[in-house]
Amino acid sequence: MNIAILGFGTVGTGVYKIINNTDRQATNLNVKKILIRENHKINLPEMTNDIDEILDDIEIDVVVEVIGGIEPAHRYILAALRHKKHVITANKAVIARYMDEFSRVATENNVKFYFESSVGGGIPWIQGLERALRIDSIDTITGIFNGTSNYILDQMDKTGREFNDVLHNAQELGYAEADPSDDIDGIDVANKLCISADIAYDRLVLPDDHRLPIFGIRNINRTDIEYFNQQNLTVKLLGKSFCDGKQFDYAVEPSLCKASAIEASVPDNYNVISLHGGTIGMLKFMGQGAGQLPTANAVIQDILDIYQGKEHLQRAFKSSLKFNPNLNRRHYLIRTRVDVVDIFEGYQLTVHDNYVLVRDIPVGIMHDLMKEILIIDELAFMTCVPEDLETTN
Amino acid sequence: MNIAILGFGTVGTGVYKIINNTDRQATNLNVKKILIRENHKINLPEMTNDIDEILDDIEIDVVVEVIGGIEPAHRYILAALRHKKHVITANKAVIARYMDEFSRVATENNVKFYFESSVGGGIPWIQGLERALRIDSIDTITGIFNGTSNYILDQMDKTGREFNDVLHNAQELGYAEADPSDDIDGIDVANKLCISADIAYDRLVLPDDHRLPIFGIRNINRTDIEYFNQQNLTVKLLGKSFCDGKQFDYAVEPSLCKASAIEASVPDNYNVISLHGGTIGMLKFMGQGAGQLPTANAVIQDILDIYQGKEHLQRAFKSSLKFNPNLNRRHYLIRTRVDVVDIFEGYQLTVHDNYVLVRDIPVGIMHDLMKEILIIDELAFMTCVPEDLETTN
């Protein structure tokens, strides 16, 4: 099977390495072309700057897109599908926006569009979710979807250092990008949760929908972490979606986990993603959510599925499930210098040291009110609190 | 697809329920016959007491064996395969002993022999392991493989009750059988670890091999649990196997887990099973390791794989990997009234309250010496201790 890799960064290099070093089934695979940027030097015989050289090569069966970002990735993926090439991508941003277009064009051209590596890196999450859906409806998706933010929170927790220190350190180690916004503002989690919900509910959830409640960890500080620790709680950035059969909700938000929760023990840049289904109950998948070889491994798993004729679940995105950001009510702990009594009129408020606890507030309303608070206090922070937590009473 | 279910206990009933209640892909499935024991009453039109009625029915494509035990399960599975019927079984005891025979006879008859539900119940463990093996060699398999023993340890930990109290309670709830030996003596874990190692290493590991180090939780008491708790440790019954490319080891043993370990947070009758591979790194799968619907779900996943033509990994069990029970050295904490100074001559011993800590002892030797101790002190207990544990220094 002949493969072209678009982009030769971390993941692209990893795919090349595994294919050329393995003694296993991946030996049936051959990297024939690698697309690099125009101003980059060609130092491998497979390299080219010309996408048409790949599109017009009828010997190439599979195109692996690991450029990242929206364009030209979107354009290249469509062109490759229209040239009757299977496409595999790790690019969550472009999939979350164009999943329906890619799926439709792939079907029209009788080729596959697979994206296991886009959510949870090396974790077989998409595959596990699709498999669960063969039997069950899925009513819950939750998890730690982003390794960078988990690394930052874990380091703050273990070392007592400040957010910016740890972020800077993560950037030096290559765990965080120069512009870390996607990771720390919850955008990356949002994309991955959209992709997961698309599949679970057979309904498109677009990351640009301004109604999606998304709140990141940019504003968390050392004092917050210490306060949570005193109460034996660990804060994690979670993606969450629940479905009652007619409606579903969706949220990305910092969430306090009790020490007994699996999520509380997920270290470093690991991810854990969970589903709940009617007969299977709760399933959790944990592994390296990023990193060169785990992500490349997931890309190659998709290639092997194509090679072995293992079809993935087909979705038409025609479910009539309604999005309701206020489907669930939760408790939140808020830190702000703003007087929030008027803002949360009608909700039960209690003060706990430097924090205000709001009880039983619909999730979408909470996120909207937090946006109002942020206009006045741009350093304000909020986190979801476990329902059955007694210590903050 | 027409299915016959052999045995109509918990899992058999679950398979019947899911197939007849689902609105999903399982609707292509039809339970045509159910084999029940001779003295049991026939109260469903599908029921029969006669195995030949199933074997000779050319419309039956798949036989699901959920009788349990060795015979007649072994005989029925072989007969079904020879009658060109695919066989799916949840019966770990019979698979662990006859995996090679079943696989060979299935291949000779051009049918499938699948057993996802036999290890980890509803957890897609076999599937996840086989998938990982498409790219990586697996060098580590560890996990909590038995829900009953995990439930007992978790309840002892949370309630401070004594072993026999909790076991009795588990029996009343249907979590433990009248004769609980397989669960509490590590036999069930041993079978599941054998099956996992067979697949991971492509080499048969037979549960009757007397060299396998297997130690259960029968002798643990309330005082042990309290002592571990004081040190912020949780005891779990773990199955473990490591491979260095030429040799592998194998052990079933109580093991202390630090609070930060995922295993320490696995509650009730849940299982968690982990693998480690060269490119994928560490992957963990957690879910319900037993129970009617999760186990039945895994059975039906196998049926759907056959229906959709999704081939599982083929193993020939021809690897020359050597079993070495002493490949790894570990630390152990022992509680016994026997004076162990002579027994552990040559190893570093220290006394910690009522326990003796033996450091850096080869696993196989430790298990052999423990057998000697048990002859004199049948209530003696041992548990493996994390290597990097400072508190017991």
PDB file of N, CA and C in Angstrom, chain A residues 18 22 24-26 116 122-124 127 131-137 259-262 265-266 270 278-288 293-294 297 300-301 304-305 308 310-311 313, chain B residues 18 22 24-26 116 122-124 127 131-137 259-262 265-266 270 278-288 293-294 297 300-301 304-305 308 310-311 313:
ATOM      1  N   ILE A  18       7.692   4.728  12.066  1.00  0.00           N
ATOM      2  CA  ILE A  18       7.090   3.426  12.406  1.00  0.00           C
ATOM      3  C   ILE A  18       7.003   2.544  11.166  1.00  0.00           C
ATOM      4  N   THR A  22       9.234  -0.999  11.504  1.00  0.00           N
ATOM      5  CA  THR A  22       8.495  -2.073  12.151  1.00  0.00           C
ATOM      6  C   THR A  22       8.805  -3.406  11.500  1.00  0.00           C
ATOM      7  N   ARG A  24       6.399  -5.688  11.809  1.00  0.00           N
ATOM      8  CA  ARG A  24       5.048  -6.251  11.889  1.00  0.00           C
ATOM      9  C   ARG A  24       4.245  -5.964  10.629  1.00  0.00           C
ATOM     10  N   GLN A  25       2.921  -5.916  10.808  1.00  0.00           N
ATOM     11  CA  GLN A  25       2.059  -5.816   9.628  1.00  0.00           C
ATOM     12  C   GLN A  25       2.247  -4.526   8.852  1.00  0.00           C
ATOM     13  N   ALA A  26       2.805  -3.519   9.545  1.00  0.00           N
ATOM     14  CA  ALA A  26       3.007  -2.254   8.856  1.00  0.00           C
ATOM     15  C   ALA A  26       4.022  -2.392   7.724  1.00  0.00           C
ATOM     16  N   GLU A 116      -8.839   8.268  13.567  1.00  0.00           N
ATOM     17  CA  GLU A 116      -8.654   7.756  14.933  1.00  0.00           C
ATOM     18  C   GLU A 116      -7.718   8.633  15.764  1.00  0.00           C
ATOM     19  N   GLY A 122      -3.055   8.234  20.828  1.00  0.00           N
ATOM     20  CA  GLY A 122      -2.889   6.791  20.666  1.00  0.00           C
ATOM     21  C   GLY A 122      -4.012   5.953  21.252  1.00  0.00           C
ATOM     22  N   ILE A 123      -4.923   6.559  21.994  1.00  0.00           N
ATOM     23  CA  ILE A 123      -6.032   5.821  22.610  1.00  0.00           C
ATOM     24  C   ILE A 123      -7.028   5.394  21.530  1.00  0.00           C
ATOM     25  N   PRO A 124      -7.412   4.125  21.505  1.00  0.00           N
ATOM     26  CA  PRO A 124      -8.374   3.682  20.480  1.00  0.00           C
ATOM     27  C   PRO A 124      -9.797   4.131  20.817  1.00  0.00           C
ATOM     28  N   GLN A 127     -12.515   4.256  17.702  1.00  0.00           N
ATOM     29  CA  GLN A 127     -12.800   2.867  17.401  1.00  0.00           C
ATOM     30  C   GLN A 127     -13.646   2.243  18.520  1.00  0.00           C
ATOM     31  N   ARG A 131     -17.502   1.032  18.063  1.00  0.00           N
ATOM     32  CA  ARG A 131     -17.803  -0.363  18.397  1.00  0.00           C
ATOM     33  C   ARG A 131     -18.955  -0.443  19.413  1.00  0.00           C
ATOM     34  N   ALA A 132     -18.898   0.419  20.433  1.00  0.00           N
ATOM     35  CA  ALA A 132     -19.968   0.435  21.440  1.00  0.00           C
ATOM     36  C   ALA A 132     -21.309   0.748  20.783  1.00  0.00           C
ATOM     37  N   LEU A 133     -21.276   1.630  19.774  1.00  0.00           N
ATOM     38  CA  LEU A 133     -22.508   2.055  19.093  1.00  0.00           C
ATOM     39  C   LEU A 133     -23.138   0.956  18.244  1.00  0.00           C
ATOM     40  N   ARG A 134     -22.406  -0.118  17.987  1.00  0.00           N
ATOM     41  CA  ARG A 134     -23.016  -1.221  17.248  1.00  0.00           C
ATOM     42  C   ARG A 134     -24.163  -1.837  18.057  1.00  0.00           C
ATOM     43  N   ILE A 135     -24.083  -1.721  19.385  1.00  0.00           N
ATOM     44  CA  ILE A 135     -25.093  -2.347  20.244  1.00  0.00           C
ATOM     45  C   ILE A 135     -25.880  -1.315  21.064  1.00  0.00           C
ATOM     46  N   ASP A 136     -25.169  -0.354  21.635  1.00  0.00           N
ATOM     47  CA  ASP A 136     -25.792   0.584  22.569  1.00  0.00           C
ATOM     48  C   ASP A 136     -25.991   1.979  21.985  1.00  0.00           C
ATOM     49  N   SER A 137     -26.974   2.712  22.533  1.00  0.00           N
ATOM     50  CA  SER A 137     -26.966   4.161  22.435  1.00  0.00           C
ATOM     51  C   SER A 137     -26.005   4.662  23.498  1.00  0.00           C
ATOM     52  N   ALA A 259     -10.560  12.428  45.183  1.00  0.00           N
ATOM     53  CA  ALA A 259      -9.367  11.573  45.086  1.00  0.00           C
ATOM     54  C   ALA A 259      -9.717  10.180  44.588  1.00  0.00           C
ATOM     55  N   SER A 260     -10.946   9.725  44.855  1.00  0.00           N
ATOM     56  CA  SER A 260     -11.333   8.378  44.445  1.00  0.00           C
ATOM     57  C   SER A 260     -11.706   8.287  42.964  1.00  0.00           C
ATOM     58  N   ALA A 261     -11.820   9.428  42.283  1.00  0.00           N
ATOM     59  CA  ALA A 261     -12.180   9.394  40.857  1.00  0.00           C
ATOM     60  C   ALA A 261     -10.954   9.011  40.030  1.00  0.00           C
ATOM     61  N   ILE A 262     -11.159   8.178  39.034  1.00  0.00           N
ATOM     62  CA  ILE A 262     -10.066   7.776  38.136  1.00  0.00           C
ATOM     63  C   ILE A 262      -9.406   9.030  37.553  1.00  0.00           C
ATOM     64  N   SER A 265      -6.407  10.701  39.119  1.00  0.00           N
ATOM     65  CA  SER A 265      -5.105  10.025  39.092  1.00  0.00           C
ATOM     66  C   SER A 265      -4.446  10.048  37.719  1.00  0.00           C
ATOM     67  N   VAL A 266      -5.015  10.753  36.754  1.00  0.00           N
ATOM     68  CA  VAL A 266      -4.434  10.748  35.405  1.00  0.00           C
ATOM     69  C   VAL A 266      -3.287  11.761  35.359  1.00  0.00           C
ATOM     70  N   TYR A 270      -1.226  12.414  29.942  1.00  0.00           N
ATOM     71  CA  TYR A 270      -2.150  11.332  29.596  1.00  0.00           C
ATOM     72  C   TYR A 270      -3.569  11.859  29.418  1.00  0.00           C
ATOM     73  N   GLY A 278     -26.124   1.701  27.379  1.00  0.00           N
ATOM     74  CA  GLY A 278     -27.188   0.973  28.067  1.00  0.00           C
ATOM     75  C   GLY A 278     -26.783  -0.407  28.555  1.00  0.00           C
ATOM     76  N   THR A 279     -26.125  -1.199  27.712  1.00  0.00           N
ATOM     77  CA  THR A 279     -25.778  -2.556  28.152  1.00  0.00           C
ATOM     78  C   THR A 279     -24.321  -2.658  28.591  1.00  0.00           C
ATOM     79  N   ILE A 280     -23.439  -1.871  27.996  1.00  0.00           N
ATOM     80  CA  ILE A 280     -22.015  -1.997  28.317  1.00  0.00           C
ATOM     81  C   ILE A 280     -21.680  -1.307  29.635  1.00  0.00           C
ATOM     82  N   GLY A 281     -22.532  -0.356  30.056  1.00  0.00           N
ATOM     83  CA  GLY A 281     -22.214   0.418  31.261  1.00  0.00           C
ATOM     84  C   GLY A 281     -21.101   1.399  30.960  1.00  0.00           C
ATOM     85  N   MET A 282     -20.240   1.624  31.939  1.00  0.00           N
ATOM     86  CA  MET A 282     -19.179   2.613  31.793  1.00  0.00           C
ATOM     87  C   MET A 282     -17.891   1.965  31.290  1.00  0.00           C
ATOM     88  N   LEU A 283     -17.312   2.543  30.251  1.00  0.00           N
ATOM     89  CA  LEU A 283     -16.012   2.099  29.731  1.00  0.00           C
ATOM     90  C   LEU A 283     -15.064   3.282  29.737  1.00  0.00           C
ATOM     91  N   LYS A 284     -13.828   3.067  30.185  1.00  0.00           N
ATOM     92  CA  LYS A 284     -12.829   4.137  30.168  1.00  0.00           C
ATOM     93  C   LYS A 284     -11.612   3.687  29.384  1.00  0.00           C
ATOM     94  N   PHE A 285     -11.085   4.595  28.576  1.00  0.00           N
ATOM     95  CA  PHE A 285      -9.892   4.327  27.778  1.00  0.00           C
ATOM     96  C   PHE A 285      -8.833   5.337  28.191  1.00  0.00           C
ATOM     97  N   MET A 286      -7.671   4.850  28.611  1.00  0.00           N
ATOM     98  CA  MET A 286      -6.616   5.759  29.043  1.00  0.00           C
ATOM     99  C   MET A 286      -5.322   5.472  28.296  1.00  0.00           C
ATOM    100  N   GLY A 287      -4.617   6.542  27.933  1.00  0.00           N
ATOM    101  CA  GLY A 287      -3.334   6.376  27.259  1.00  0.00           C
ATOM    102  C   GLY A 287      -2.749   7.720  26.912  1.00  0.00           C
ATOM    103  N   GLN A 288      -1.738   7.700  26.045  1.00  0.00           N
ATOM    104  CA  GLN A 288      -1.063   8.930  25.682  1.00  0.00           C
ATOM    105  C   GLN A 288      -1.880   9.673  24.635  1.00  0.00           C
ATOM    106  N   LEU A 293       4.976   9.059  18.684  1.00  0.00           N
ATOM    107  CA  LEU A 293       4.746   7.662  18.316  1.00  0.00           C
ATOM    108  C   LEU A 293       3.333   7.183  18.624  1.00  0.00           C
ATOM    109  N   PRO A 294       2.753   7.518  19.789  1.00  0.00           N
ATOM    110  CA  PRO A 294       1.366   7.089  20.020  1.00  0.00           C
ATOM    111  C   PRO A 294       0.402   7.635  18.952  1.00  0.00           C
ATOM    112  N   ASN A 297       1.045   5.885  15.729  1.00  0.00           N
ATOM    113  CA  ASN A 297       0.500   4.537  15.849  1.00  0.00           C
ATOM    114  C   ASN A 297      -0.983   4.528  15.456  1.00  0.00           C
ATOM    115  N   ILE A 300      -1.475   4.833  11.767  1.00  0.00           N
ATOM    116  CA  ILE A 300      -1.172   3.574  11.069  1.00  0.00           C
ATOM    117  C   ILE A 300      -2.260   2.530  11.332  1.00  0.00           C
ATOM    118  N   GLN A 301      -2.879   2.563  12.510  1.00  0.00           N
ATOM    119  CA  GLN A 301      -4.032   1.679  12.752  1.00  0.00           C
ATOM    120  C   GLN A 301      -5.121   1.930  11.713  1.00  0.00           C
ATOM    121  N   LEU A 304      -4.058   0.421   8.453  1.00  0.00           N
ATOM    122  CA  LEU A 304      -4.210  -1.040   8.488  1.00  0.00           C
ATOM    123  C   LEU A 304      -5.675  -1.444   8.381  1.00  0.00           C
ATOM    124  N   ASP A 305      -6.583  -0.648   8.959  1.00  0.00           N
ATOM    125  CA  ASP A 305      -8.008  -0.938   8.805  1.00  0.00           C
ATOM    126  C   ASP A 305      -8.395  -0.898   7.320  1.00  0.00           C
ATOM    127  N   GLN A 308      -6.825  -3.949   5.623  1.00  0.00           N
ATOM    128  CA  GLN A 308      -7.492  -5.207   5.969  1.00  0.00           C
ATOM    129  C   GLN A 308      -8.997  -5.174   5.692  1.00  0.00           C
ATOM    130  N   LYS A 310     -11.306  -3.344   7.094  1.00  0.00           N
ATOM    131  CA  LYS A 310     -12.154  -3.198   8.278  1.00  0.00           C
ATOM    132  C   LYS A 310     -12.891  -1.863   8.228  1.00  0.00           C
ATOM    133  N   GLU A 311     -14.161  -1.943   7.897  1.00  0.00           N
ATOM    134  CA  GLU A 311     -14.966  -0.735   7.716  1.00  0.00           C
ATOM    135  C   GLU A 311     -15.275  -0.079   9.060  1.00  0.00           C
ATOM    136  N   LEU A 313     -17.716   2.665  11.301  1.00  0.00           N
ATOM    137  CA  LEU A 313     -19.143   2.987  11.334  1.00  0.00           C
ATOM    138  C   LEU A 313     -19.439   4.148  10.381  1.00  0.00           C
TER     139      LEU A 313
ATOM    140  N   ILE B  18     -30.449  -8.920  24.998  1.00  0.00           N
ATOM    141  CA  ILE B  18     -29.940  -7.829  24.139  1.00  0.00           C
ATOM    142  C   ILE B  18     -30.364  -8.045  22.692  1.00  0.00           C
ATOM    143  N   THR B  22     -32.830  -4.964  21.211  1.00  0.00           N
ATOM    144  CA  THR B  22     -32.070  -3.855  20.658  1.00  0.00           C
ATOM    145  C   THR B  22     -32.750  -3.284  19.415  1.00  0.00           C
ATOM    146  N   ARG B  24     -30.662  -1.746  17.310  1.00  0.00           N
ATOM    147  CA  ARG B  24     -29.435  -1.461  16.558  1.00  0.00           C
ATOM    148  C   ARG B  24     -29.046  -2.626  15.655  1.00  0.00           C
ATOM    149  N   GLN B  25     -27.746  -2.732  15.382  1.00  0.00           N
ATOM    150  CA  GLN B  25     -27.298  -3.716  14.401  1.00  0.00           C
ATOM    151  C   GLN B  25     -27.570  -5.152  14.814  1.00  0.00           C
ATOM    152  N   ALA B  26     -27.744  -5.336  16.132  1.00  0.00           N
ATOM    153  CA  ALA B  26     -27.993  -6.687  16.604  1.00  0.00           C
ATOM    154  C   ALA B  26     -29.331  -7.222  16.079  1.00  0.00           C
ATOM    155  N   GLU B 116     -13.989 -12.645  23.131  1.00  0.00           N
ATOM    156  CA  GLU B 116     -13.793 -11.326  23.740  1.00  0.00           C
ATOM    157  C   GLU B 116     -14.282 -11.265  25.190  1.00  0.00           C
ATOM    158  N   GLY B 122     -17.100  -6.913  29.723  1.00  0.00           N
ATOM    159  CA  GLY B 122     -17.490  -5.959  28.689  1.00  0.00           C
ATOM    160  C   GLY B 122     -16.357  -5.104  28.145  1.00  0.00           C
ATOM    161  N   ILE B 123     -15.194  -5.162  28.771  1.00  0.00           N
ATOM    162  CA  ILE B 123     -14.056  -4.346  28.320  1.00  0.00           C
ATOM    163  C   ILE B 123     -13.525  -4.900  26.997  1.00  0.00           C
ATOM    164  N   PRO B 124     -13.323  -4.048  25.998  1.00  0.00           N
ATOM    165  CA  PRO B 124     -12.802  -4.556  24.712  1.00  0.00           C
ATOM    166  C   PRO B 124     -11.300  -4.844  24.804  1.00  0.00           C
ATOM    167  N   GLN B 127      -9.739  -7.399  21.943  1.00  0.00           N
ATOM    168  CA  GLN B 127      -9.749  -6.637  20.713  1.00  0.00           C
ATOM    169  C   GLN B 127      -8.676  -5.553  20.749  1.00  0.00           C
ATOM    170  N   ARG B 131      -5.357  -5.487  18.405  1.00  0.00           N
ATOM    171  CA  ARG B 131      -5.157  -4.298  17.588  1.00  0.00           C
ATOM    172  C   ARG B 131      -3.763  -3.702  17.829  1.00  0.00           C
ATOM    173  N   ALA B 132      -3.369  -3.607  19.110  1.00  0.00           N
ATOM    174  CA  ALA B 132      -2.042  -3.085  19.440  1.00  0.00           C
ATOM    175  C   ALA B 132      -0.956  -3.931  18.796  1.00  0.00           C
ATOM    176  N   LEU B 133      -1.190  -5.250  18.738  1.00  0.00           N
ATOM    177  CA  LEU B 133      -0.195  -6.176  18.184  1.00  0.00           C
ATOM    178  C   LEU B 133      -0.011  -6.038  16.678  1.00  0.00           C
ATOM    179  N   ARG B 134      -0.935  -5.338  16.006  1.00  0.00           N
ATOM    180  CA  ARG B 134      -0.736  -5.127  14.564  1.00  0.00           C
ATOM    181  C   ARG B 134       0.517  -4.287  14.323  1.00  0.00           C
ATOM    182  N   ILE B 135       0.884  -3.456  15.312  1.00  0.00           N
ATOM    183  CA  ILE B 135       2.023  -2.550  15.124  1.00  0.00           C
ATOM    184  C   ILE B 135       3.147  -2.834  16.123  1.00  0.00           C
ATOM    185  N   ASP B 136       2.795  -3.060  17.379  1.00  0.00           N
ATOM    186  CA  ASP B 136       3.807  -3.180  18.434  1.00  0.00           C
ATOM    187  C   ASP B 136       3.988  -4.613  18.923  1.00  0.00           C
ATOM    188  N   SER B 137       5.179  -4.882  19.472  1.00  0.00           N
ATOM    189  CA  SER B 137       5.330  -6.000  20.400  1.00  0.00           C
ATOM    190  C   SER B 137       4.826  -5.504  21.750  1.00  0.00           C
ATOM    191  N   ALA B 259      -1.759   5.639  46.250  1.00  0.00           N
ATOM    192  CA  ALA B 259      -3.019   6.334  45.989  1.00  0.00           C
ATOM    193  C   ALA B 259      -3.027   6.971  44.599  1.00  0.00           C
ATOM    194  N   SER B 260      -1.851   7.314  44.089  1.00  0.00           N
ATOM    195  CA  SER B 260      -1.784   7.962  42.773  1.00  0.00           C
ATOM    196  C   SER B 260      -1.926   6.964  41.621  1.00  0.00           C
ATOM    197  N   ALA B 261      -1.876   5.670  41.902  1.00  0.00           N
ATOM    198  CA  ALA B 261      -2.016   4.669  40.832  1.00  0.00           C
ATOM    199  C   ALA B 261      -3.471   4.548  40.414  1.00  0.00           C
ATOM    200  N   ILE B 262      -3.713   4.433  39.121  1.00  0.00           N
ATOM    201  CA  ILE B 262      -5.074   4.250  38.611  1.00  0.00           C
ATOM    202  C   ILE B 262      -5.726   3.043  39.288  1.00  0.00           C
ATOM    203  N   SER B 265      -7.812   3.306  42.415  1.00  0.00           N
ATOM    204  CA  SER B 265      -9.134   3.940  42.348  1.00  0.00           C
ATOM    205  C   SER B 265     -10.195   3.074  41.661  1.00  0.00           C
ATOM    206  N   VAL B 266      -9.861   1.852  41.316  1.00  0.00           N
ATOM    207  CA  VAL B 266     -10.839   1.004  40.608  1.00  0.00           C
ATOM    208  C   VAL B 266     -11.794   0.402  41.638  1.00  0.00           C
ATOM    209  N   TYR B 270     -15.376  -3.499  39.180  1.00  0.00           N
ATOM    210  CA  TYR B 270     -14.757  -3.074  37.919  1.00  0.00           C
ATOM    211  C   TYR B 270     -13.406  -3.750  37.706  1.00  0.00           C
ATOM    212  N   GLY B 278       5.777  -0.754  22.252  1.00  0.00           N
ATOM    213  CA  GLY B 278       6.900   0.105  21.877  1.00  0.00           C
ATOM    214  C   GLY B 278       6.500   1.482  21.387  1.00  0.00           C
ATOM    215  N   THR B 279       5.515   1.573  20.491  1.00  0.00           N
ATOM    216  CA  THR B 279       5.140   2.893  19.970  1.00  0.00           C
ATOM    217  C   THR B 279       3.893   3.449  20.653  1.00  0.00           C
ATOM    218  N   ILE B 280       2.992   2.585  21.106  1.00  0.00           N
ATOM    219  CA  ILE B 280       1.737   3.084  21.682  1.00  0.00           C
ATOM    220  C   ILE B 280       1.933   3.526  23.124  1.00  0.00           C
ATOM    221  N   GLY B 281       3.000   3.032  23.781  1.00  0.00           N
ATOM    222  CA  GLY B 281       3.195   3.324  25.200  1.00  0.00           C
ATOM    223  C   GLY B 281       2.176   2.564  26.024  1.00  0.00           C
ATOM    224  N   MET B 282       1.700   3.167  27.093  1.00  0.00           N
ATOM    225  CA  MET B 282       0.796   2.493  28.009  1.00  0.00           C
ATOM    226  C   MET B 282      -0.656   2.783  27.648  1.00  0.00           C
ATOM    227  N   LEU B 283      -1.453   1.748  27.546  1.00  0.00           N
ATOM    228  CA  LEU B 283      -2.904   1.872  27.304  1.00  0.00           C
ATOM    229  C   LEU B 283      -3.631   1.141  28.419  1.00  0.00           C
ATOM    230  N   LYS B 284      -4.682   1.766  28.955  1.00  0.00           N
ATOM    231  CA  LYS B 284      -5.485   1.124  29.989  1.00  0.00           C
ATOM    232  C   LYS B 284      -6.940   1.068  29.548  1.00  0.00           C
ATOM    233  N   PHE B 285      -7.578  -0.058  29.808  1.00  0.00           N
ATOM    234  CA  PHE B 285      -8.984  -0.261  29.485  1.00  0.00           C
ATOM    235  C   PHE B 285      -9.719  -0.575  30.782  1.00  0.00           C
ATOM    236  N   MET B 286     -10.721   0.220  31.094  1.00  0.00           N
ATOM    237  CA  MET B 286     -11.465  -0.018  32.332  1.00  0.00           C
ATOM    238  C   MET B 286     -12.963  -0.147  32.066  1.00  0.00           C
ATOM    239  N   GLY B 287     -13.589  -1.065  32.779  1.00  0.00           N
ATOM    240  CA  GLY B 287     -15.029  -1.231  32.626  1.00  0.00           C
ATOM    241  C   GLY B 287     -15.514  -2.368  33.499  1.00  0.00           C
ATOM    242  N   GLN B 288     -16.741  -2.818  33.235  1.00  0.00           N
ATOM    243  CA  GLN B 288     -17.330  -3.869  34.053  1.00  0.00           C
ATOM    244  C   GLN B 288     -16.796  -5.223  33.605  1.00  0.00           C
ATOM    245  N   LEU B 293     -25.218  -7.900  31.455  1.00  0.00           N
ATOM    246  CA  LEU B 293     -25.302  -7.183  30.175  1.00  0.00           C
ATOM    247  C   LEU B 293     -23.935  -6.821  29.596  1.00  0.00           C
ATOM    248  N   PRO B 294     -22.968  -6.340  30.411  1.00  0.00           N
ATOM    249  CA  PRO B 294     -21.656  -6.065  29.827  1.00  0.00           C
ATOM    250  C   PRO B 294     -21.014  -7.306  29.181  1.00  0.00           C
ATOM    251  N   ASN B 297     -22.862  -8.148  26.078  1.00  0.00           N
ATOM    252  CA  ASN B 297     -22.488  -7.166  25.064  1.00  0.00           C
ATOM    253  C   ASN B 297     -21.232  -7.627  24.329  1.00  0.00           C
ATOM    254  N   ILE B 300     -21.911 -10.400  21.945  1.00  0.00           N
ATOM    255  CA  ILE B 300     -22.584  -9.934  20.730  1.00  0.00           C
ATOM    256  C   ILE B 300     -21.612  -9.148  19.840  1.00  0.00           C
ATOM    257  N   GLN B 301     -20.649  -8.444  20.437  1.00  0.00           N
ATOM    258  CA  GLN B 301     -19.608  -7.789  19.622  1.00  0.00           C
ATOM    259  C   GLN B 301     -18.893  -8.833  18.757  1.00  0.00           C
ATOM    260  N   LEU B 304     -21.117  -9.812  15.930  1.00  0.00           N
ATOM    261  CA  LEU B 304     -21.164  -8.756  14.907  1.00  0.00           C
ATOM    262  C   LEU B 304     -19.867  -8.735  14.094  1.00  0.00           C
ATOM    263  N   ASP B 305     -18.733  -9.031  14.729  1.00  0.00           N
ATOM    264  CA  ASP B 305     -17.479  -9.113  13.970  1.00  0.00           C
ATOM    265  C   ASP B 305     -17.575 -10.198  12.895  1.00  0.00           C
ATOM    266  N   GLN B 308     -19.996  -8.945  10.202  1.00  0.00           N
ATOM    267  CA  GLN B 308     -19.417  -7.884   9.366  1.00  0.00           C
ATOM    268  C   GLN B 308     -18.082  -8.291   8.735  1.00  0.00           C
ATOM    269  N   LYS B 310     -15.244  -8.952  10.144  1.00  0.00           N
ATOM    270  CA  LYS B 310     -14.048  -8.365  10.769  1.00  0.00           C
ATOM    271  C   LYS B 310     -13.197  -9.462  11.401  1.00  0.00           C
ATOM    272  N   GLU B 311     -12.119  -9.807  10.724  1.00  0.00           N
ATOM    273  CA  GLU B 311     -11.261 -10.897  11.177  1.00  0.00           C
ATOM    274  C   GLU B 311     -10.466 -10.497  12.407  1.00  0.00           C
ATOM    275  N   LEU B 313      -7.091 -11.283  14.978  1.00  0.00           N
ATOM    276  CA  LEU B 313      -5.714 -11.677  14.766  1.00  0.00           C
ATOM    277  C   LEU B 313      -5.582 -13.202  14.822  1.00  0.00           C
TER     278      LEU B 313
END
